[in-house]
Coordinates of C-alpha atoms in Angstrom, one line a residue:
Chain A
M1 CA 82.8 156.0 102.9
A2 CA 80.2 154.2 100.8
R3 CA 77.6 156.6 102.1
W4 CA 79.7 159.6 101.3
M5 CA 80.1 158.3 97.7
Q6 CA 76.4 157.7 97.4
R7 CA 75.6 161.2 98.6
N8 CA 78.3 163.2 96.9
R9 CA 78.8 161.2 93.7
G10 CA 75.2 159.9 93.3
L11 CA 76.4 156.3 93.1
D12 CA 74.3 153.2 93.6
V13 CA 75.5 151.1 96.5
Y14 CA 75.3 147.3 96.4
M15 CA 75.7 145.8 99.8
Q16 CA 76.3 142.1 100.3
I17 CA 75.2 140.6 103.6
S18 CA 77.1 137.4 103.6
D19 CA 75.4 135.3 106.3
D20 CA 76.3 132.3 104.2
E21 CA 80.0 133.1 104.7
K22 CA 79.6 133.6 108.4
F23 CA 77.7 130.3 108.7
V24 CA 80.3 128.2 107.0
L25 CA 83.2 130.0 108.7
R26 CA 81.9 129.7 112.2
P27 CA 81.3 126.2 113.6
D28 CA 79.6 127.7 116.7
L29 CA 76.8 129.6 114.9
S30 CA 73.5 128.1 113.9
F31 CA 71.8 129.0 110.7
K32 CA 69.1 130.8 112.7
Q33 CA 71.7 132.9 114.5
V34 CA 73.5 134.1 111.3
R35 CA 70.2 135.1 109.9
E36 CA 69.4 137.2 112.9
Y37 CA 72.8 138.9 112.8
A38 CA 72.2 139.5 109.1
L39 CA 68.9 141.3 109.7
D40 CA 70.6 143.4 112.5
N41 CA 73.4 144.3 110.1
I42 CA 70.9 145.4 107.5
L43 CA 69.1 147.6 110.0
D44 CA 72.4 149.1 110.9
F45 CA 73.1 150.0 107.3
I46 CA 69.7 151.5 106.7
A47 CA 69.8 153.5 109.9
L48 CA 73.2 154.9 108.9
G49 CA 71.3 156.8 106.2
F50 CA 71.8 155.0 102.9
E51 CA 69.3 156.2 100.4
E52 CA 66.3 154.1 99.5
G53 CA 66.3 153.4 95.7
K54 CA 70.0 153.7 95.4
T55 CA 70.9 151.1 98.0
H56 CA 70.6 147.5 97.0
I57 CA 71.0 145.0 99.8
I58 CA 72.0 141.5 98.7
W59 CA 71.1 139.3 101.6
D60 CA 72.8 136.1 100.4
T61 CA 70.5 133.4 101.9
E62 CA 67.4 135.5 101.2
V63 CA 68.1 136.1 97.5
A64 CA 69.6 132.7 96.7
S65 CA 66.9 132.1 94.0
W66 CA 68.9 134.4 91.7
L67 CA 72.3 134.6 93.5
Y68 CA 73.0 130.9 93.3
P69 CA 72.2 130.6 89.5
L70 CA 74.3 133.7 88.8
S71 CA 77.2 132.3 90.9
L72 CA 77.3 129.2 88.7
K73 CA 78.4 131.3 85.8
L74 CA 81.5 132.3 87.8
A75 CA 82.0 128.9 89.5
K76 CA 82.5 127.4 86.1
R77 CA 85.5 129.6 85.5
V78 CA 87.6 129.2 88.7
K79 CA 89.8 126.1 89.3
I80 CA 90.5 125.0 92.8
S81 CA 94.2 125.6 92.1
E82 CA 93.5 129.2 91.2
L83 CA 91.6 129.7 94.4
K84 CA 94.5 128.3 96.5
R85 CA 97.0 130.5 94.7
L86 CA 95.1 133.7 95.4
T87 CA 93.8 133.0 99.0
K88 CA 94.8 131.3 102.2
I89 CA 92.5 128.4 101.4
D90 CA 94.0 124.9 101.3
D91 CA 92.6 121.3 101.4
S92 CA 91.8 121.5 105.1
W93 CA 89.2 124.2 104.5
N94 CA 85.5 123.3 104.1
I95 CA 84.0 123.5 100.6
G96 CA 81.4 126.1 101.7
I97 CA 84.2 128.6 102.4
A98 CA 85.8 127.8 99.1
Y99 CA 82.6 128.3 97.2
Y100 CA 81.8 131.5 99.0
S101 CA 85.3 132.9 98.4
A102 CA 85.6 131.9 94.8
V103 CA 82.2 132.8 93.7
I104 CA 79.4 134.2 95.8
Q105 CA 81.5 137.2 97.0
S106 CA 82.3 138.1 93.4
V107 CA 78.7 138.2 92.1
P108 CA 77.8 141.7 93.3
A109 CA 81.0 143.2 91.8
L110 CA 80.5 141.6 88.4
M111 CA 76.8 140.9 87.9
M112 CA 75.8 144.3 86.5
E113 CA 78.1 144.2 83.5
M114 CA 77.8 140.4 83.2
E115 CA 74.0 140.4 83.0
L116 CA 73.2 143.7 81.4
N117 CA 76.1 143.9 78.9
E118 CA 76.6 147.5 79.8
P119 CA 79.9 148.8 81.0
Y120 CA 80.0 149.2 84.8
R121 CA 82.9 149.8 87.1
A122 CA 82.5 148.5 90.6
I123 CA 84.4 150.2 93.4
I124 CA 84.8 148.0 96.5
P125 CA 85.6 150.0 99.6
M126 CA 87.0 147.4 102.1
A127 CA 89.4 146.7 104.8
V128 CA 92.8 145.4 103.5
D129 CA 92.3 141.9 105.0
Q130 CA 89.6 141.3 102.4
D131 CA 92.0 141.9 99.6
P132 CA 92.6 138.2 98.6
L133 CA 88.9 137.7 98.0
A134 CA 88.7 140.8 95.8
R135 CA 91.7 139.4 93.7
V136 CA 89.5 136.4 92.9
A137 CA 86.8 138.8 91.6
V138 CA 89.5 140.5 89.5
L139 CA 90.6 137.2 88.0
L140 CA 87.0 136.3 87.2
A141 CA 86.4 139.7 85.6
E142 CA 89.3 139.0 83.2
K143 CA 88.0 135.6 82.4
I144 CA 84.5 136.5 81.6
G145 CA 85.6 139.7 79.9
V146 CA 83.9 142.4 82.0
S147 CA 85.5 145.5 83.7
K148 CA 87.7 144.7 86.7
P149 CA 86.5 146.0 90.0
S150 CA 88.6 148.6 91.8
M151 CA 89.4 148.3 95.5
I152 CA 89.7 151.1 98.0
H153 CA 91.4 149.9 101.1
S154 CA 90.3 151.5 104.3
K155 CA 92.4 152.0 107.4
F156 CA 91.3 150.4 110.7
I157 CA 90.0 152.5 113.6
L158 CA 92.3 151.8 116.6
G159 CA 91.2 149.4 119.3
L160 CA 90.1 151.1 122.5
N161 CA 93.0 149.4 124.2
G162 CA 95.4 151.1 121.8
E163 CA 96.0 148.1 119.6
P164 CA 96.1 148.7 115.8
K165 CA 92.9 146.7 115.2
M166 CA 89.7 146.2 117.1
G167 CA 88.7 142.7 117.7
T168 CA 85.2 141.1 118.2
K169 CA 87.0 138.6 120.5
D170 CA 87.5 141.4 123.1
P171 CA 84.2 143.4 123.3
S172 CA 85.9 146.1 125.4
S173 CA 88.3 146.9 122.5
A174 CA 85.5 148.4 120.4
I175 CA 82.4 150.4 120.4
F176 CA 79.5 148.5 118.9
L177 CA 76.5 150.2 117.3
S178 CA 74.4 148.0 119.7
D179 CA 76.1 149.2 122.8
D180 CA 74.1 150.9 125.5
P181 CA 75.0 154.7 125.4
N182 CA 76.1 154.5 129.0
V183 CA 78.5 151.6 128.1
V184 CA 79.9 153.7 125.2
K185 CA 80.6 156.5 127.7
E186 CA 82.4 154.1 130.1
K187 CA 84.3 152.4 127.3
L188 CA 85.7 155.8 126.1
E189 CA 86.5 156.9 129.7
R190 CA 88.5 153.7 130.2
S191 CA 90.1 153.7 126.8
A192 CA 93.9 153.8 126.3
C193 CA 95.8 157.1 126.2
G194 CA 99.0 157.6 124.3
P195 CA 100.7 159.8 121.7
P196 CA 98.1 161.2 119.2
E197 CA 98.9 158.6 116.5
R198 CA 98.0 155.9 119.1
C199 CA 95.0 157.6 120.6
P200 CA 91.7 155.6 120.1
S201 CA 89.5 158.6 120.6
L202 CA 91.3 160.6 117.9
S203 CA 91.0 157.5 115.7
Y204 CA 87.2 157.7 116.1
L205 CA 87.1 161.4 115.6
R206 CA 89.0 161.1 112.3
V207 CA 85.8 159.4 111.1
F208 CA 83.1 161.3 112.9
E209 CA 84.5 164.9 113.1
P210 CA 84.4 166.5 109.7
D211 CA 86.2 169.7 110.8
D212 CA 89.9 169.4 110.3
D213 CA 90.7 172.3 112.6
V214 CA 89.0 170.7 115.6
F215 CA 90.8 167.4 114.9
F216 CA 94.3 168.9 114.5
N217 CA 93.9 171.2 117.5
L218 CA 93.3 168.2 119.7
W219 CA 96.3 166.5 118.1
E220 CA 98.5 169.5 119.0
L221 CA 97.1 169.6 122.6
C222 CA 98.0 165.9 123.0
L223 CA 101.6 166.7 122.0
K224 CA 101.9 169.7 124.3
D225 CA 100.0 168.5 127.3
P226 CA 99.3 164.7 127.1
E227 CA 97.1 164.6 130.2
E228 CA 94.8 167.5 129.2
G229 CA 94.9 166.3 125.6
C230 CA 93.7 162.8 126.6
K231 CA 90.8 164.3 128.7
A232 CA 89.8 166.6 125.8
C233 CA 89.9 163.8 123.2
K234 CA 87.8 161.5 125.3
N235 CA 85.3 164.3 126.1
K236 CA 85.0 165.3 122.4
A237 CA 84.6 161.6 121.4
K238 CA 81.9 161.1 124.0
G239 CA 80.1 164.3 122.9
I240 CA 79.9 163.0 119.4
L241 CA 79.6 159.2 119.8
V242 CA 77.0 159.0 122.5
P243 CA 74.3 161.0 120.8
F244 CA 75.2 159.3 117.5
I245 CA 74.6 155.9 119.0
E246 CA 71.4 157.0 120.7
E247 CA 70.0 158.3 117.5
H248 CA 71.2 155.3 115.5
Q249 CA 69.4 152.9 117.8
L250 CA 66.2 154.9 117.6
R251 CA 66.4 155.0 113.8
K252 CA 67.1 151.3 113.7
R253 CA 63.8 150.5 115.4
E254 CA 61.9 152.8 113.1
F255 CA 63.3 151.0 110.0
R256 CA 62.4 147.5 111.2
D257 CA 59.6 147.1 108.6
K258 CA 61.4 148.8 105.8
V259 CA 64.0 146.1 105.1
E260 CA 62.1 144.8 102.0
D261 CA 62.3 148.2 100.3
Y262 CA 66.1 148.0 100.4
L263 CA 66.5 144.3 99.5
M264 CA 67.6 143.5 96.0
G265 CA 64.9 140.9 95.4
E266 CA 65.3 140.5 91.6
P267 CA 68.5 139.8 89.6
P268 CA 69.8 142.4 87.2
I269 CA 68.0 141.7 83.9
S270 CA 68.3 143.7 80.8
K271 CA 65.2 145.5 79.6
Chain B
M1 CA 62.8 101.1 89.0
A2 CA 61.9 104.3 91.1
R3 CA 58.5 104.2 89.5
W4 CA 58.1 100.5 90.4
M5 CA 58.9 101.3 94.0
Q6 CA 56.5 104.2 94.1
R7 CA 53.7 102.1 92.7
N8 CA 54.3 98.9 94.6
R9 CA 55.7 100.1 97.9
G10 CA 53.9 103.5 98.0
L11 CA 57.2 105.4 98.4
D12 CA 57.7 109.1 97.8
V13 CA 60.1 109.8 95.0
Y14 CA 62.4 112.9 95.2
M15 CA 64.0 113.6 91.9
Q16 CA 66.9 116.0 91.5
I17 CA 67.2 117.8 88.2
S18 CA 70.8 118.9 88.3
D19 CA 71.0 121.6 85.6
D20 CA 73.6 123.3 87.8
E21 CA 75.9 120.3 87.5
K22 CA 75.4 120.0 83.8
F23 CA 76.2 123.7 83.4
V24 CA 79.5 123.7 85.4
L25 CA 80.6 120.4 83.8
R26 CA 80.0 121.4 80.2
P27 CA 82.0 124.3 78.9
D28 CA 79.9 124.3 75.7
L29 CA 76.5 124.7 77.2
S30 CA 74.8 128.0 78.0
F31 CA 72.7 128.6 81.1
K32 CA 69.6 128.9 78.9
Q33 CA 70.4 125.5 77.2
V34 CA 70.8 123.6 80.5
R35 CA 67.5 125.0 81.7
E36 CA 65.8 123.9 78.5
Y37 CA 67.2 120.4 78.9
A38 CA 66.1 120.4 82.5
L39 CA 62.5 121.2 81.6
D40 CA 62.6 118.4 78.9
N41 CA 63.9 115.9 81.5
I42 CA 61.1 116.8 83.9
L43 CA 58.5 116.3 81.2
D44 CA 60.1 112.9 80.5
F45 CA 59.8 111.9 84.1
I46 CA 56.2 113.1 84.4
A47 CA 55.2 111.4 81.2
L48 CA 56.7 108.1 82.5
G49 CA 53.8 108.0 84.9
F50 CA 55.2 109.1 88.3
E51 CA 52.3 109.9 90.6
E52 CA 51.4 113.5 91.3
G53 CA 51.6 114.2 95.1
K54 CA 54.2 111.5 95.7
T55 CA 56.7 112.8 93.2
H56 CA 58.8 115.8 94.3
I57 CA 61.0 117.3 91.6
I58 CA 63.9 119.3 92.8
W59 CA 64.9 121.5 89.9
D60 CA 68.2 122.9 91.2
T61 CA 68.3 126.3 89.6
E62 CA 64.6 126.8 90.1
V63 CA 64.4 126.0 93.8
A64 CA 67.7 127.6 94.8
S65 CA 65.9 129.8 97.3
W66 CA 65.8 126.9 99.7
L67 CA 68.3 124.5 98.1
Y68 CA 71.3 126.8 98.5
P69 CA 70.6 127.7 102.2
L70 CA 70.2 123.9 103.0
S71 CA 73.4 123.1 101.1
L72 CA 75.3 125.4 103.4
K73 CA 74.5 123.1 106.3
L74 CA 76.4 120.4 104.5
A75 CA 79.1 122.5 102.9
K76 CA 80.2 123.4 106.4
R77 CA 81.0 119.7 107.1
V78 CA 83.1 118.7 104.1
K79 CA 86.7 119.5 103.7
I80 CA 88.2 119.8 100.2
S81 CA 90.6 117.0 101.2
E82 CA 87.7 114.6 102.0
L83 CA 86.1 115.4 98.6
K84 CA 89.3 114.6 96.8
R85 CA 89.6 111.3 98.7
L86 CA 86.1 110.2 97.7
T87 CA 85.9 111.4 94.2
K88 CA 88.0 112.0 91.1
I89 CA 88.1 115.7 91.8
D90 CA 91.5 117.4 92.0
D91 CA 92.8 121.0 91.9
S92 CA 92.3 121.3 88.2
W93 CA 88.5 121.0 88.5
N94 CA 86.4 124.0 88.8
I95 CA 84.9 125.0 92.1
G96 CA 81.3 124.7 90.7
I97 CA 81.8 120.9 90.2
A98 CA 83.3 120.6 93.6
Y99 CA 80.5 122.4 95.3
Y100 CA 77.8 120.4 93.4
S101 CA 79.6 117.1 94.1
A102 CA 80.2 117.8 97.8
V103 CA 77.0 119.3 98.7
I104 CA 74.1 120.0 96.3
Q105 CA 73.7 116.4 95.2
S106 CA 73.6 115.3 98.9
V107 CA 70.7 117.6 99.9
P108 CA 67.8 115.5 98.5
A109 CA 69.1 112.3 100.2
L110 CA 69.6 113.9 103.6
M111 CA 67.2 116.9 103.9
M112 CA 64.1 115.0 105.1
E113 CA 65.7 113.8 108.3
M114 CA 68.0 116.8 108.7
E115 CA 65.2 119.3 108.6
L116 CA 62.2 117.3 110.1
N117 CA 64.1 115.4 112.8
E118 CA 62.2 112.3 111.8
P119 CA 64.0 109.1 110.8
Y120 CA 64.0 108.7 107.0
R121 CA 65.9 106.2 104.9
A122 CA 66.7 107.4 101.5
I123 CA 67.2 104.8 98.8
I124 CA 69.1 106.0 95.8
P125 CA 68.6 104.0 92.6
M126 CA 71.5 104.9 90.3
A127 CA 74.0 103.8 87.8
V128 CA 77.3 102.6 89.3
D129 CA 79.3 105.4 87.9
Q130 CA 77.5 107.8 90.3
D131 CA 78.8 105.9 93.3
P132 CA 81.6 108.3 94.4
L133 CA 79.1 111.1 94.7
A134 CA 76.8 109.0 96.9
R135 CA 79.8 108.1 99.1
V136 CA 80.0 111.9 99.9
A137 CA 76.4 111.8 101.0
V138 CA 77.1 108.8 103.2
L139 CA 80.1 110.6 104.8
L140 CA 77.9 113.7 105.4
A141 CA 75.1 111.6 106.9
E142 CA 77.6 110.2 109.5
K143 CA 78.8 113.7 110.3
I144 CA 75.4 115.3 110.8
G145 CA 74.0 112.3 112.6
V146 CA 71.2 111.2 110.2
S147 CA 70.5 107.9 108.6
K148 CA 72.8 106.9 105.8
P149 CA 71.3 106.7 102.4
S150 CA 71.3 103.3 100.7
M151 CA 72.3 102.9 97.1
I152 CA 70.9 100.4 94.5
H153 CA 73.2 100.2 91.5
S154 CA 71.4 99.6 88.2
K155 CA 72.9 97.7 85.3
F156 CA 73.4 99.5 82.0
I157 CA 71.2 98.7 79.0
L158 CA 73.5 97.5 76.2
G159 CA 74.4 100.0 73.5
L160 CA 72.7 99.3 70.2
N161 CA 76.2 98.7 68.7
G162 CA 76.6 95.9 71.3
E163 CA 78.9 97.9 73.5
P164 CA 78.3 97.5 77.3
K165 CA 77.3 101.1 77.7
M166 CA 75.3 103.5 75.6
G167 CA 76.9 106.8 75.0
T168 CA 75.4 110.2 74.3
K169 CA 78.6 110.8 72.2
D170 CA 77.3 108.3 69.6
P171 CA 73.5 109.0 69.1
S172 CA 73.2 105.8 67.1
S173 CA 74.2 103.7 70.1
A174 CA 71.0 104.5 72.0
I175 CA 67.3 105.1 71.7
F176 CA 66.3 108.4 73.0
L177 CA 62.8 109.3 74.4
S178 CA 62.8 112.2 71.9
D179 CA 63.6 110.0 68.9
D180 CA 61.1 110.0 66.0
P181 CA 59.3 106.6 66.1
N182 CA 60.5 105.9 62.6
V183 CA 64.1 106.5 63.7
V184 CA 63.6 104.1 66.6
K185 CA 62.5 101.4 64.1
E186 CA 65.6 102.0 62.0
K187 CA 67.9 102.1 64.9
L188 CA 66.6 98.7 66.1
E189 CA 66.8 97.2 62.6
R190 CA 70.4 98.2 62.3
S191 CA 71.4 97.3 65.8
A192 CA 74.0 94.7 66.6
C193 CA 73.3 91.0 66.8
G194 CA 75.2 88.5 68.9
P195 CA 74.9 85.9 71.6
P196 CA 71.9 86.6 73.8
E197 CA 73.9 88.1 76.6
R198 CA 75.3 90.6 74.1
C199 CA 72.0 91.4 72.3
P200 CA 70.8 95.0 72.6
S201 CA 67.2 94.1 71.8
L202 CA 67.1 91.6 74.7
S203 CA 68.7 94.2 76.9
Y204 CA 65.8 96.5 76.2
L205 CA 63.2 93.8 76.6
R206 CA 64.6 92.9 80.0
V207 CA 63.3 96.4 81.1
F208 CA 60.1 96.6 79.0
E209 CA 58.8 93.0 78.9
P210 CA 57.4 92.0 82.2
D211 CA 56.7 88.4 81.1
D212 CA 59.7 86.2 81.9
D213 CA 58.5 83.4 79.6
V214 CA 58.5 85.7 76.6
F215 CA 61.9 86.9 77.4
F216 CA 63.6 83.5 78.0
N217 CA 61.9 81.9 75.0
L218 CA 63.6 84.6 72.9
W219 CA 66.9 83.9 74.7
E220 CA 66.6 80.1 73.8
L221 CA 65.7 80.9 70.2
C222 CA 68.9 83.0 69.9
L223 CA 71.0 80.1 71.1
K224 CA 69.3 77.5 68.8
D225 CA 69.0 79.6 65.7
P226 CA 70.9 82.9 65.9
E227 CA 69.6 84.3 62.7
E228 CA 65.9 83.7 63.5
G229 CA 66.5 84.7 67.1
C230 CA 68.0 88.1 66.0
K231 CA 65.0 88.8 63.8
A232 CA 62.5 87.8 66.5
C233 CA 64.3 89.9 69.2
K234 CA 64.3 93.0 67.0
N235 CA 60.7 92.6 66.0
K236 CA 59.6 92.1 69.6
A237 CA 61.6 95.2 70.7
K238 CA 60.1 97.3 67.9
G239 CA 56.6 96.1 68.8
I240 CA 57.1 97.3 72.3
L241 CA 59.4 100.3 72.0
V242 CA 57.8 102.1 69.0
P243 CA 54.3 102.5 70.5
F244 CA 55.9 103.2 73.9
I245 CA 57.8 106.2 72.4
E246 CA 54.8 107.4 70.5
E247 CA 52.6 107.4 73.6
H248 CA 55.4 108.9 75.6
Q249 CA 55.8 111.9 73.3
L250 CA 52.0 112.4 73.3
R251 CA 51.8 112.4 77.1
K252 CA 54.8 114.7 77.3
R253 CA 53.0 117.4 75.3
E254 CA 49.9 117.0 77.5
F255 CA 51.9 117.5 80.7
R256 CA 53.6 120.7 79.5
D257 CA 51.6 123.0 81.9
K258 CA 51.6 120.5 84.8
V259 CA 55.3 120.9 85.8
E260 CA 54.5 123.2 88.7
D261 CA 52.4 120.6 90.3
Y262 CA 55.3 118.2 90.6
L263 CA 58.0 120.8 91.5
M264 CA 59.1 120.8 95.2
G265 CA 58.8 124.6 95.7
E266 CA 59.1 124.6 99.4
P267 CA 61.8 123.1 101.6
P268 CA 60.9 120.4 104.1
I269 CA 59.8 122.2 107.3
S270 CA 58.6 120.6 110.4
K271 CA 55.0 121.4 111.3

């Protein structure tokens, strides 16, 4: 969706790679590991076709030289009590999660207006479970007197097992951009079948198939002849997802030395 | 005292300039102002004669590129509840103070052993009111399995008004390194007089006069003839402090472009 807005509305995309959050949330991950995941995430984004020059990647631990000083301007304005009111955080949480949630995650949404004194409106496309964090950013925007960011909540793609949400805990429930194309094929073949509103393949096609007719014809087929419909959905999904994944992985390798060009190395500073 | 240990025991001195703390603690100060104070503080330290090469200045907002990532390793280990137990912080405090107190201030004391895997013992000379913060560092040292830092609590120099503590709220209660030498003279002349244990001039001389005989002769004189004693203490203090301040301010100007040489620009990394 962010890519669509960039292409069709010419918007700049600021993308925060929060390896700091992952590190303080996950006791099992080392600092080195979260940094490796971060790089991989960045390559995924670039390979998805975000435009150079209009895509500004904020890799938290890589750009701390300006991200941390900017975060102080927000940290000064949030009380621990406010953070508790807006999020699930209580005294048993570690202070790293608290600082990230209160401050670091709000910087990209607010920094442009905060530092440049020019009106900006940030739009944050996100999954609904991230909403409490965005509410902290809204509170901060009010306090420092800049425009409040707007949130657009995305729906989840169904899990391959038919559950309403994919989970990283069960790798078979989702297709990963890093999956081997043969594994993608297998996962789709073995995926759940059900009424169209519970069909994982249709859920993927809703994202990857721009032609409404194709999509709703499959939907109808599922209603009329569930067995044929299921086969057709899976085949269509394979036909789109497998080459997509193949190409994506190829592009990812090509972009390996282009990361610097997308990284937001300097803070926003008025000219 | 830190300088004495560096000169006489050959120790490396790590000096944290916490402009981030000042900024989140003081609603009235801008980011630009705390940065200016920080630079001035650094020049004070260098002018006091700390040795280049064995003095590592950690200017928080200047070295955030490595200080913030290192701080995450500690932030992961402190719960908000632990912070509250050890310090005065409660839910009405802002999250910036909490993060600084829990984490940032502990980095210099723990980072050498944490990152280099070599045993180090940090000694922290400090005023007793900073003790709660150091207790957080001790807790963290236990948790991450490195040597606990040791604290040496310094006594306060008496206020010029005879109070047990100088206060920045009342500029006439203290001599500042930035005071004009004539102001220093006036401040000492007008300073309180009392029994030797309550004499501000003697309190200063205890720091600046290395000769015990000189010091205790003045003490005795104060007991025998309070009026003469008071005059003698003030004169002796003026004789030492005024040229000290003059020289200090001269050296400070000379060192203006040497700050970089003392700054710890790189994190501790094992070879």
